[in-house]
Structures are given as C-alpha cells and as structure tokens.
XYZ file of C-alpha atoms in Angstrom:
575
model
C -7.979 115.118 -9.911
C -7.339 111.998 -7.809
C -6.558 114.059 -4.701
C -9.784 116.030 -5.089
C -11.746 112.792 -5.363
C -10.073 111.359 -2.268
C -10.884 114.471 -0.239
C -14.443 114.373 -1.561
C -14.622 110.733 -0.465
C -13.354 111.572 3.030
C -15.679 114.570 3.283
C -18.730 112.530 2.287
C -17.735 109.912 4.862
C -17.519 112.645 7.513
C -20.988 113.911 6.485
C -22.396 110.393 6.767
C -20.903 109.864 10.260
C -22.079 113.281 11.468
C -25.582 112.655 10.118
C -25.780 109.261 11.837
C -24.623 110.757 15.138
C -26.998 113.757 14.922
C -29.944 111.528 14.015
C -29.212 109.120 16.883
C -28.875 111.936 19.436
C -32.126 113.564 18.303
C -33.998 110.268 18.574
C -32.667 109.730 22.091
C -33.724 113.248 23.102
C -37.235 112.537 21.833
C -37.583 109.180 23.561
C -34.643 108.910 25.971
C -36.569 108.535 29.273
C -39.100 106.165 27.684
C -36.336 104.028 26.155
C -34.536 103.836 29.487
C -37.811 102.770 31.137
C -38.347 100.110 28.451
C -34.816 98.784 28.954
C -35.369 98.554 32.695
C -38.820 96.964 32.538
C -38.888 94.651 29.509
C -36.016 92.319 30.344
C -37.826 89.678 32.385
C -36.195 86.844 30.389
C -33.623 86.361 27.654
C -36.145 86.660 24.812
C -37.837 89.866 26.002
C -34.329 91.245 26.640
C -33.328 90.401 23.090
C -36.463 92.010 21.627
C -35.928 95.090 23.793
C -32.338 95.500 22.595
C -33.457 94.992 18.991
C -36.247 97.581 19.025
C -34.324 100.176 21.050
C -31.322 99.940 18.707
C -33.542 100.117 15.627
C -35.215 103.201 17.142
C -32.058 105.140 18.043
C -29.979 103.791 15.127
C -26.969 103.123 17.323
C -25.934 99.819 18.864
C -23.215 101.752 20.710
C -25.858 103.892 22.426
C -27.887 100.818 23.401
C -24.783 99.044 24.711
C -23.723 102.061 26.791
C -27.248 102.436 28.149
C -27.300 98.743 29.066
C -23.911 98.945 30.769
C -25.162 101.912 32.814
C -28.094 99.826 34.057
C -25.784 96.936 34.947
C -23.618 99.373 36.930
C -26.657 100.660 38.785
C -27.936 97.179 39.554
C -31.116 97.707 37.502
C -30.104 94.925 35.114
C -28.157 91.760 35.803
C -25.250 90.816 33.571
C -27.371 87.943 32.241
C -30.128 90.339 31.164
C -27.587 92.737 29.665
C -26.131 89.989 27.451
C -29.571 89.274 25.945
C -30.140 93.009 25.337
C -26.748 93.264 23.589
C -27.683 90.283 21.395
C -30.860 92.086 20.387
C -28.842 95.221 19.631
C -26.870 93.196 17.066
C -30.104 92.570 15.179
C -31.337 96.152 15.563
C -28.154 97.612 14.109
C -28.758 95.785 10.788
C -31.426 98.390 9.982
C -28.564 100.822 9.335
C -27.172 98.561 6.592
C -30.548 98.567 4.856
C -30.653 102.379 4.994
C -27.237 102.328 3.296
C -28.527 99.875 0.702
C -31.423 102.215 -0.134
C -28.869 104.808 -1.191
C -27.832 102.506 -4.035
C -31.408 101.763 -5.105
C -32.479 105.308 -5.975
C -31.183 108.865 -5.825
C -31.759 109.672 -2.145
C -30.174 113.131 -2.483
C -33.512 114.234 -4.018
C -34.964 114.095 -0.487
C -32.061 115.890 1.183
C -32.840 119.512 0.428
C -36.556 119.377 1.346
C -35.446 117.773 4.645
C -32.968 120.605 5.237
C -35.661 123.208 4.490
C -38.278 121.653 6.775
C -35.642 120.965 9.424
C -34.455 124.579 9.685
C -38.060 125.774 10.085
C -38.654 123.290 12.906
C -35.366 124.204 14.625
C -36.532 127.822 14.920
C -39.823 126.568 16.382
C -38.747 125.890 19.959
C -41.248 123.096 20.617
C -40.264 121.211 17.426
C -36.515 121.777 17.661
C -35.597 118.134 18.294
C -37.587 116.979 15.233
C -35.676 119.565 13.213
C -32.397 118.180 14.558
C -33.519 114.693 13.519
C -34.357 115.841 9.982
C -30.985 117.583 9.691
C -29.287 114.366 10.822
C -31.199 112.310 8.232
C -30.422 114.878 5.533
C -26.690 114.883 6.316
C -26.726 111.071 6.388
C -28.380 110.830 2.972
C -26.247 113.629 1.521
C -23.076 111.907 2.714
C -24.278 108.544 1.403
C -25.278 109.961 -1.982
C -22.005 111.866 -2.352
C -20.064 108.750 -1.312
C -21.822 106.702 -3.996
C -21.258 109.323 -6.714
C -17.617 109.748 -5.714
C -17.111 105.983 -5.851
C -18.372 105.835 -9.408
C -16.161 108.824 -10.321
C -13.144 107.007 -8.882
C -13.919 103.995 -11.057
C -14.256 106.208 -14.142
C -10.853 107.805 -13.447
C -8.476 105.346 -15.212
C -5.398 106.013 -13.038
C -7.252 105.689 -9.733
C -9.381 102.742 -10.852
C -6.376 100.780 -12.086
C -4.333 101.352 -8.900
C -7.223 100.348 -6.587
C -8.146 97.330 -8.729
C -4.480 96.256 -8.891
C -4.238 96.394 -5.080
C -7.345 94.275 -4.506
C -6.397 91.928 -7.364
C -3.457 90.730 -5.246
C -6.009 89.159 -2.881
C -8.476 87.735 -5.402
C -7.396 84.142 -4.863
C -9.794 82.414 -2.502
C -7.616 81.177 0.362
C -7.412 81.447 4.137
C -4.788 84.214 4.277
C -6.609 86.534 1.872
C -9.838 86.062 3.814
C -7.993 86.774 7.063
C -6.519 89.940 5.530
C -9.942 91.422 4.722
C -11.340 90.280 8.071
C -8.545 92.149 9.867
C -8.929 95.138 7.543
C -12.628 95.438 8.410
C -11.828 95.150 12.126
C -9.021 97.750 12.059
C -10.905 100.252 9.865
C -13.978 100.080 12.114
C -11.772 100.520 15.162
C -10.048 103.557 13.614
C -13.183 105.259 12.300
C -15.266 104.282 15.387
C -18.277 103.631 13.180
C -19.271 100.308 11.633
C -21.939 102.178 9.622
C -19.286 104.276 7.885
C -17.182 101.234 6.956
C -20.320 99.437 5.776
C -21.038 102.376 3.462
C -17.486 102.260 2.059
C -17.746 98.483 1.575
C -21.023 98.872 -0.321
C -19.538 101.613 -2.456
C -16.454 99.538 -3.376
C -18.483 96.402 -4.119
C -21.187 98.199 -6.104
C -18.567 99.771 -8.388
C -16.885 96.406 -8.977
C -13.553 97.541 -7.543
C -13.923 95.093 -4.629
C -15.165 91.558 -5.185
C -18.301 90.693 -3.246
C -16.486 87.824 -1.443
C -13.954 90.317 -0.095
C -16.776 92.675 0.901
C -18.376 89.873 2.934
C -15.128 89.428 4.889
C -15.005 93.183 5.535
C -18.560 92.992 6.909
C -17.542 90.199 9.302
C -14.523 92.246 10.378
C -16.748 95.256 11.051
C -18.782 93.158 13.491
C -15.638 92.503 15.532
C -14.306 96.065 15.227
C -17.430 97.647 16.694
C -17.141 95.411 19.790
C -13.554 96.537 20.396
C -14.869 100.106 20.527
C -17.224 99.099 23.367
C -14.335 97.484 25.251
C -12.247 100.668 24.923
C -15.161 102.681 26.329
C -15.552 100.275 29.273
C -11.814 100.042 30.035
C -12.001 102.651 32.784
C -15.347 101.470 34.168
C -16.137 98.960 36.912
C -15.902 95.187 36.596
C -19.544 94.661 35.550
C -19.229 97.200 32.733
C -16.073 95.493 31.477
C -17.782 92.119 31.618
C -20.765 93.398 29.591
C -18.411 94.891 26.980
C -16.365 91.682 26.831
C -19.579 89.658 26.391
C -20.335 91.906 23.392
C -16.908 91.001 21.949
C -17.260 87.272 22.772
C -20.664 86.945 21.088
C -19.411 88.394 17.807
C -16.102 86.485 17.804
C -18.038 83.210 18.241
C -20.373 84.324 15.453
C -17.574 85.195 13.042
C -15.914 81.851 13.799
C -18.921 79.742 12.808
C -19.628 82.062 9.845
C -16.113 81.432 8.491
C -16.582 77.661 8.836
C -19.959 77.739 7.039
C -19.156 80.695 4.777
C -19.707 79.043 1.368
C -23.181 77.578 2.013
C -24.250 80.605 4.061
C -23.065 83.074 1.405
C -24.625 80.931 -1.334
C -27.984 80.962 0.444
C -27.880 84.762 0.738
C -27.052 85.173 -2.970
C -29.911 82.815 -3.835
C -32.403 84.815 -1.750
C -31.315 88.127 -3.298
C -31.022 86.680 -6.803
C -27.390 87.667 -7.199
C -24.862 85.800 -9.349
C -21.302 86.126 -7.912
C -19.878 85.833 -11.427
C -21.851 88.909 -12.523
C -19.691 91.838 -13.719
C -19.992 95.460 -12.655
C -21.188 96.375 -16.165
C -24.329 94.259 -15.736
C -27.474 96.409 -15.309
C -28.618 96.529 -11.695
C -25.280 95.216 -10.402
C -24.822 98.079 -7.882
C -28.277 97.551 -6.359
C -27.852 93.777 -6.129
C -24.350 94.022 -4.628
C -25.485 96.411 -1.879
C -28.500 94.183 -1.157
C -26.260 91.114 -0.816
C -24.127 92.893 1.798
C -27.174 94.179 3.722
C -28.856 90.752 3.578
C -25.685 88.946 4.662
C -25.231 91.393 7.547
C -28.826 90.866 8.711
C -28.768 87.089 8.213
C -25.473 86.764 10.085
C -26.617 88.780 13.113
C -30.066 87.195 13.300
C -28.646 83.660 13.005
C -25.835 84.392 15.464
C -28.292 85.751 18.025
C -30.708 82.830 17.741
C -27.862 80.338 17.996
C -26.352 81.917 21.127
C -29.492 83.089 22.939
C -29.793 79.603 24.463
C -26.336 79.826 25.998
C -26.371 83.252 27.667
C -25.734 81.774 31.111
C -22.570 80.066 29.821
C -21.407 83.313 28.181
C -21.978 85.043 31.524
C -19.890 82.438 33.351
C -17.127 82.730 30.768
C -16.821 86.539 30.954
C -16.925 86.405 34.764
C -14.124 83.827 34.678
C -12.016 85.955 32.310
C -12.622 89.325 34.008
C -12.223 88.977 37.749
C -12.748 91.904 40.170
C -9.618 93.633 41.380
C -8.869 93.195 45.052
C -8.949 96.888 45.836
C -10.696 98.612 48.718
C -13.011 100.768 46.638
C -13.918 102.870 49.667
C -10.338 104.092 49.938
C -9.778 104.332 46.187
C -11.049 107.509 44.527
C -12.455 106.568 41.144
C -15.651 107.527 39.387
C -17.515 104.259 38.810
C -20.108 105.267 36.226
C -18.577 108.221 34.390
C -16.026 107.137 31.813
C -14.311 108.892 28.934
C -16.664 107.253 26.485
C -16.380 107.423 22.719
C -19.393 108.641 20.727
C -21.379 109.073 23.959
C -24.635 111.025 23.718
C -25.562 113.823 26.169
C -28.718 112.027 27.334
C -26.730 108.937 28.303
C -24.059 111.092 29.913
C -26.665 112.695 32.177
C -27.899 109.241 33.190
C -24.355 108.199 34.134
C -23.819 111.424 36.093
C -27.014 110.792 38.080
C -25.716 107.374 39.102
C -22.357 108.882 40.057
C -24.151 111.404 42.277
C -26.038 108.546 43.918
C -22.688 106.848 44.626
C -21.324 110.170 45.977
C -24.320 110.490 48.310
C -23.959 106.936 49.652
C -20.262 107.547 50.258
C -21.076 110.654 52.326
C -23.460 108.662 54.528
C -20.708 106.095 55.103
C -18.405 108.965 56.047
C -20.956 110.164 58.596
C -21.099 106.622 59.972
C -17.339 106.800 60.544
C -17.791 110.055 62.488
C -20.332 108.317 64.743
C -17.865 105.471 65.259
C -15.125 108.000 66.064
C -17.372 109.542 68.728
C -17.939 106.084 70.236
C -14.179 105.463 70.387
C -13.637 108.827 72.060
C -16.340 108.111 74.679
C -14.101 105.459 76.237
C -11.591 108.148 77.238
C -12.528 107.786 80.924
C -10.555 104.558 80.868
C -6.801 104.719 80.589
C -5.811 105.356 76.971
C -3.605 102.577 75.687
C -1.593 102.468 72.457
C -4.074 100.156 70.729
C -7.051 102.439 71.491
C -5.204 105.538 70.344
C -4.053 103.711 67.215
C -7.630 102.742 66.292
C -8.797 106.310 66.862
C -6.032 107.825 64.721
C -6.547 105.248 61.956
C -10.265 106.032 61.764
C -9.631 109.783 61.794
C -7.164 109.341 58.906
C -9.847 107.484 56.924
C -12.292 110.349 57.482
C -9.624 112.811 56.296
C -9.185 110.722 53.154
C -12.934 110.712 52.555
C -12.998 114.497 52.812
C -10.397 114.663 50.029
C -12.409 112.164 47.992
C -15.558 114.298 48.340
C -13.669 117.358 47.027
C -12.358 115.371 44.053
C -15.745 113.857 43.258
C -17.386 117.281 43.213
C -14.736 118.648 40.844
C -14.737 115.637 38.514
C -18.535 115.388 38.244
C -18.835 119.165 37.756
C -16.176 119.057 35.034
C -18.006 116.202 33.321
C -21.373 117.986 33.491
C -19.749 121.119 32.117
C -18.537 119.130 29.092
C -21.991 117.627 28.608
C -23.500 121.108 28.885
C -21.502 122.223 25.849
C -23.598 119.905 23.670
C -26.948 120.765 22.118
C -29.400 119.708 24.847
C -33.123 119.665 25.410
C -34.535 122.122 27.991
C -35.374 119.213 30.304
C -31.774 117.976 30.219
C -30.400 121.474 30.865
C -32.605 121.718 33.965
C -31.332 118.321 35.148
C -27.716 119.456 34.792
C -28.381 122.633 36.800
C -30.020 120.545 39.546
C -27.123 118.059 39.566
C -24.538 120.827 39.907
C -26.419 122.065 42.972
C -26.627 118.518 44.354
C -22.875 117.840 44.157
C -22.090 121.198 45.770
C -24.335 120.359 48.743
C -22.969 116.799 48.967
C -19.439 118.183 49.185
C -20.646 120.461 52.001
C -21.938 117.346 53.804
C -18.413 115.943 53.546
C -17.010 119.176 54.998
C -19.487 119.031 57.904
C -18.488 115.424 58.654
C -14.806 116.354 58.610
C -15.421 119.360 60.883
C -17.148 117.085 63.418
C -14.280 114.587 63.216
C -11.717 117.348 63.815
C -13.694 118.605 66.806
C -13.901 115.102 68.272
C -10.170 114.572 67.611
C -9.285 117.888 69.237
C -11.307 116.890 72.276
C -9.742 113.407 72.386
C -6.159 114.604 71.973
C -6.539 117.639 74.265
C -6.570 118.121 77.998
C -10.188 119.190 78.377
C -12.556 117.331 80.661
C -14.523 114.522 79.027
C -18.178 114.828 78.016
C -20.764 113.754 80.538
C -22.925 110.696 79.830
C -25.875 113.027 79.243
C -23.919 114.966 76.612
C -22.934 111.773 74.816
C -26.566 110.653 74.813
C -27.675 113.988 73.333
C -25.012 113.919 70.608
C -25.881 110.323 69.687
C -29.562 111.235 69.485
C -28.786 114.233 67.270
C -26.610 112.042 65.043
C -29.395 109.463 64.818
C -31.766 112.114 63.448
C -29.091 113.329 61.018
C -28.421 109.786 59.786
C -32.154 109.302 59.215
C -32.150 112.472 57.057
C -29.226 111.055 55.038
C -31.084 107.770 54.599
C -34.144 109.589 53.233
C -31.919 111.592 50.859
C -30.308 108.413 49.510
C -33.721 106.801 49.064
C -34.718 109.739 46.847
C -31.510 109.663 44.775
C -31.842 105.903 44.283
C -35.516 105.897 43.296
C -38.088 107.894 41.360
C -38.897 111.333 42.728
C -42.602 110.890 41.923
C -42.808 108.186 44.610
C -40.932 110.208 47.241
C -42.664 112.015 50.106
C -40.650 115.221 50.479
C -42.509 116.146 53.674
C -40.655 113.361 55.483
C -37.355 115.176 54.902
C -38.800 118.533 55.991
C -40.214 116.944 59.174
C -36.829 115.439 60.088
C -35.183 118.807 59.474
C -37.682 120.474 61.821
C -36.909 117.856 64.475
C -33.173 118.510 64.093
C -33.642 122.283 64.372
C -35.901 122.023 67.414
C -33.564 119.602 69.141
C -30.568 121.838 68.423
C -32.397 124.827 69.963
C -33.351 122.734 72.978
C -29.734 121.555 73.492
C -28.441 125.097 73.045
C -30.649 126.431 75.855
C -29.873 123.465 78.071
C -26.122 123.879 77.468
C -26.221 127.462 78.764
C -28.003 126.304 81.936
C -25.598 123.387 82.450
C -22.533 125.650 82.107
C -24.068 128.164 84.572
C -24.763 125.303 86.980
C -21.113 124.175 86.668
C -22.022 120.703 85.421
C -19.133 121.057 82.964
C -16.756 123.777 81.839
C -17.451 126.420 79.209
C -14.692 124.892 76.978
C -16.365 121.475 77.044
C -19.755 123.090 76.368
C -18.301 124.909 73.339
C -16.928 121.681 71.808
C -20.208 119.931 72.589
C -22.265 122.614 70.802
C -19.836 122.684 67.840
C -20.711 119.028 67.139
C -24.446 119.670 67.597
C -24.348 122.711 65.275
C -22.459 120.783 62.574
C -25.179 118.117 62.674
C -27.791 120.846 62.176
C -25.822 122.316 59.241
C -25.519 118.854 57.712
C -29.303 118.508 57.945
C -29.659 121.789 56.008
C -27.374 120.481 53.251
C -29.511 117.329 53.026
C -32.637 119.436 52.532
C -30.860 121.402 49.775
C -29.985 118.164 47.942
C -33.582 116.958 48.206
C -34.942 120.282 46.950
C -32.530 120.226 43.997
C -33.597 116.712 42.996
C -37.316 117.474 43.439
C -37.023 120.729 41.483
C -37.948 122.902 44.470
C -36.286 126.308 44.469
C-alpha cells in the first residue's frame, strides 16, 4: 500500500510540473512577441523594470522564463545589466502568484473544474485558430489535477499508520528550534528544488506536508526559504555556458535571494509572527483543528509573498551596487572571441520554452551574419596586402599575408560549424508543439543560416584565389584591375551592411528595395567588367591567366551579393 501511495505522490507531482510547463508555454505563445516588446520598452528605470518583471512573470507563470528572456536581451544589448537586475527582482514578486494558486487547491476541491477544462480544451485544440487556448486549458487542468491528487495522496499517507509514523518520526528528529535544524531544512529546500528544477513543485509538496501536520509550519518556512535559493542555482546552471553578461545576470539572481534569505533568518521570529497574525494562524494549532489545512497553506503562501516583496523593496535601492558586485566576481575571460568558435546566445537551457529558443536563435544568426562581414573585411585586407607584390617580398610581408589567410581559413571552418549547430538547435526546437508563426520563423532561419554559410564559402574562395595569385608566378594585377576589384568589394560590403541592419532591427522599418538596388549595381558592374576584361586580354594589357583570376574574384563578389539577397528575402518572408 505504501509503495502505491508513493508512486501516486510522484505521479501527481509529475502531473503538476507538466501542467505548469504546458500552461506557461501556451501563455508565451499567446503573448510572446508582446511580452518581449514590453520587456524591451518598459525598463526606463529600476521601478518600471521591477513592475515589468513582476507582471510578465505573473502572466507567464514562470520566473525561469522571465529570467531567460531578460538574459537574452542583455546578451543582445537591448537591456543593460542594471535594468536586467530590476526585472529579475520584479520576477521574484510575480512568481509568488504560483504559491497562491497552490494554496487555492487546499481551500476547495479544484478537481471539480478539471474535467470541464479538459473537455473545452480538446474542442479548442481541434479548432485551429483556438489551439493555443486549448493548450492553456489543458495545462491548467493538468496543474489542478496534479495538485488535487497530491493533496488527496498526502492525506492518505497520513491516514496510513505505518507511513505516517515513519515520516513523523523522521521530522520529529528536527523539531527542536535551533540553528542546525533550521539549516538542515534550508539546505533540503535548496537541494530538492535544484533536483526537481521546479520551485512550484517543491512548494506544493511543502504545503501538502504542512497541511497534513506531518511537517511543522516552522520547518515548512525554512523549506520555502531554501526553495528561493534553489531556483536561482537553476538559472546559474542554465547560464554556465553563456557569455559573461548572461552569467552576471544569473549570479545577480542568486545574490539577491541569498541576501534576502540572510536577513530573513536574522528577523525570522518577528517576520513569521507578523505573517501568522495577518493570516490568523496559531502555530500551536494541531492538524486536527478544523480549517488547519487551509490556514497552513495560506501561511506558506503569505510568507512567500511577504518575503519576496520585502526583499525586492529593500534591495531595489541598491541595484547599482549589486551590479558592481557581480561584475567584480564574474570577470570576462581573456579570450579572442573572434578566433574561438562558441555560440553566444544558444545554450543547453533547462526548462526552456520554444518561443524563447527561437528568440535566442535569431540573435545567434545576427552574430553569425556580423562574423561573415568581418570575414569579408579580412579578404579585402588580404587583397591590399597582395597589391604590394610589385615591391620585393620580404619575410615579414609574407608572414603577415599567411597569418591573415590562416585566419580566413579558420573563419570558414567556424561558419560551417555555426550553420550545423544552429540548424541542430532549430531542429530540436521544431520537435516541440509550435504556433504556425513560429514554424514559419524556423523555416526562414534555416534558409538564412544556409545562405550565410555560402557567404563564408564565397569569402574563402576569394581568399584562396588571392593566395594562389600571391604565391604563384603569374604577373601582378594592373592598378586599374585593383581599383575595379576594390570598387566591387565596396558594393558587396555595402550589401552586407544592409543585411546586418535588417537582422539587427525590425523588418517593418527596413527598406528592402535598397538591397535589391545594390544587387542590381553589383550585377551591372560585373557584366561591365566581364566585357572590359575580354577587350583588355585581346589588347594584351595583361595575360589570359591574370584575367581569369581577376574575373574569379569579381564573380565571387557577385555570388556573395546573391546570397545576401537570399538572406534578406528569407527574413522579410519573400519567396
């Protein structure tokens, strides 16, 4: 019997976690772009940032989602670290709504609402336009079903003499109010939250144990404080593979809650007493007292809310000092990021939603695009180095040329790896249940990375042609040829600049005709140079071999311009 109850307990916990995740994802699908716009626009000062974090977290029912979204904006430069800290503080307040939802489950039989929600939800899911609302209702239903089953199972465990006695005997060893027992439950709350990866799930278990009388309310309070630390460790694990700003934002999340738990432990007795007074709960009350379960769950929810609200309002005045502290602790690594292949925005996040994953992939593509323009700049520099070949080649000049060519080779390998890694990531995101809009974005992004990799190939082909010319025994280009190549490369670089402007901004504000006009200029100039090259070879101004190498570079520039247009069309949704 005990084993069946334990499995029922674990199963109800799994239902609760799945329902919370499904509900959060559905809410983000319904309002994802708007929420991202709100996060970017309503953070003019620390207080608007705090309110933004609070309302966004309350809306999507996930402080993890808000934190990840905030970190993405910090990475992209849309938010400063200072603004991000205030948003994270607000998220701490917003996440307390979840505790009150849990508390409702102990106030009345919420499973009565589960089956109507399932019925309405399945109808909406089969209605394509209302599918996301159906997903949301299914998430809510699973959440309430898991919570109701968890509550019922908890009371069944208490009624089972063998199980009740063993659990009560375990917790009885820590009933004495002292520092070490408090530390034990604080660490237990931290470790359990870290293992389960959901503070909401541990909060539900804590409420269940306290409402049945198995766990004393004082011990439950310590578990709640531990949960606040545990959920910040999750964010730090997620950010471990990200860039320095992401790690700083995650560490600020951890710092804020550790400071909060520290002052809460110092002022625990008066703070806890004030909460009990507000709720009307007597700590000496026994589990047999009528209404004990409701009062116990309300004490935990109230304490959780009071702690986070107080902690935020105490620390909101010191955000600049928190920023300085995390910057002092987490210093940037002295690594040449240009030569180091690493995705900066895409990380192996835990509990990451598809909508947020798409946002991160878009920023990674922007980084990919900027890297390709830098690669093209290296090719232009390589051409400049090769143009001094009329002078006697010395070891230093040849060394600089070879070093730059090696860097371009490395960039070509990086472009291949970035295409594969981003495509792999988008493929994983595509396995999730996505909105039609998000599916279209993923298809466009897959096309974008393919064309960006082709830009890298074109750059490398030009570099190889220039290197072959430099290392070979052919005659050098004439001054006129160099001028023509530089002019062609100037047009190509302008096309790349326009492409990056589109990827970095909003497509509604982008004039796509500018890209098409540049492409027409490149094509016309290529045709002009092609005709002129034939005449110059016939007039013996230079050899056919030199003319071939010359036109290879010109043609690669024209191809690169085509790839740029393809990227722009993919982003603008032009087929």
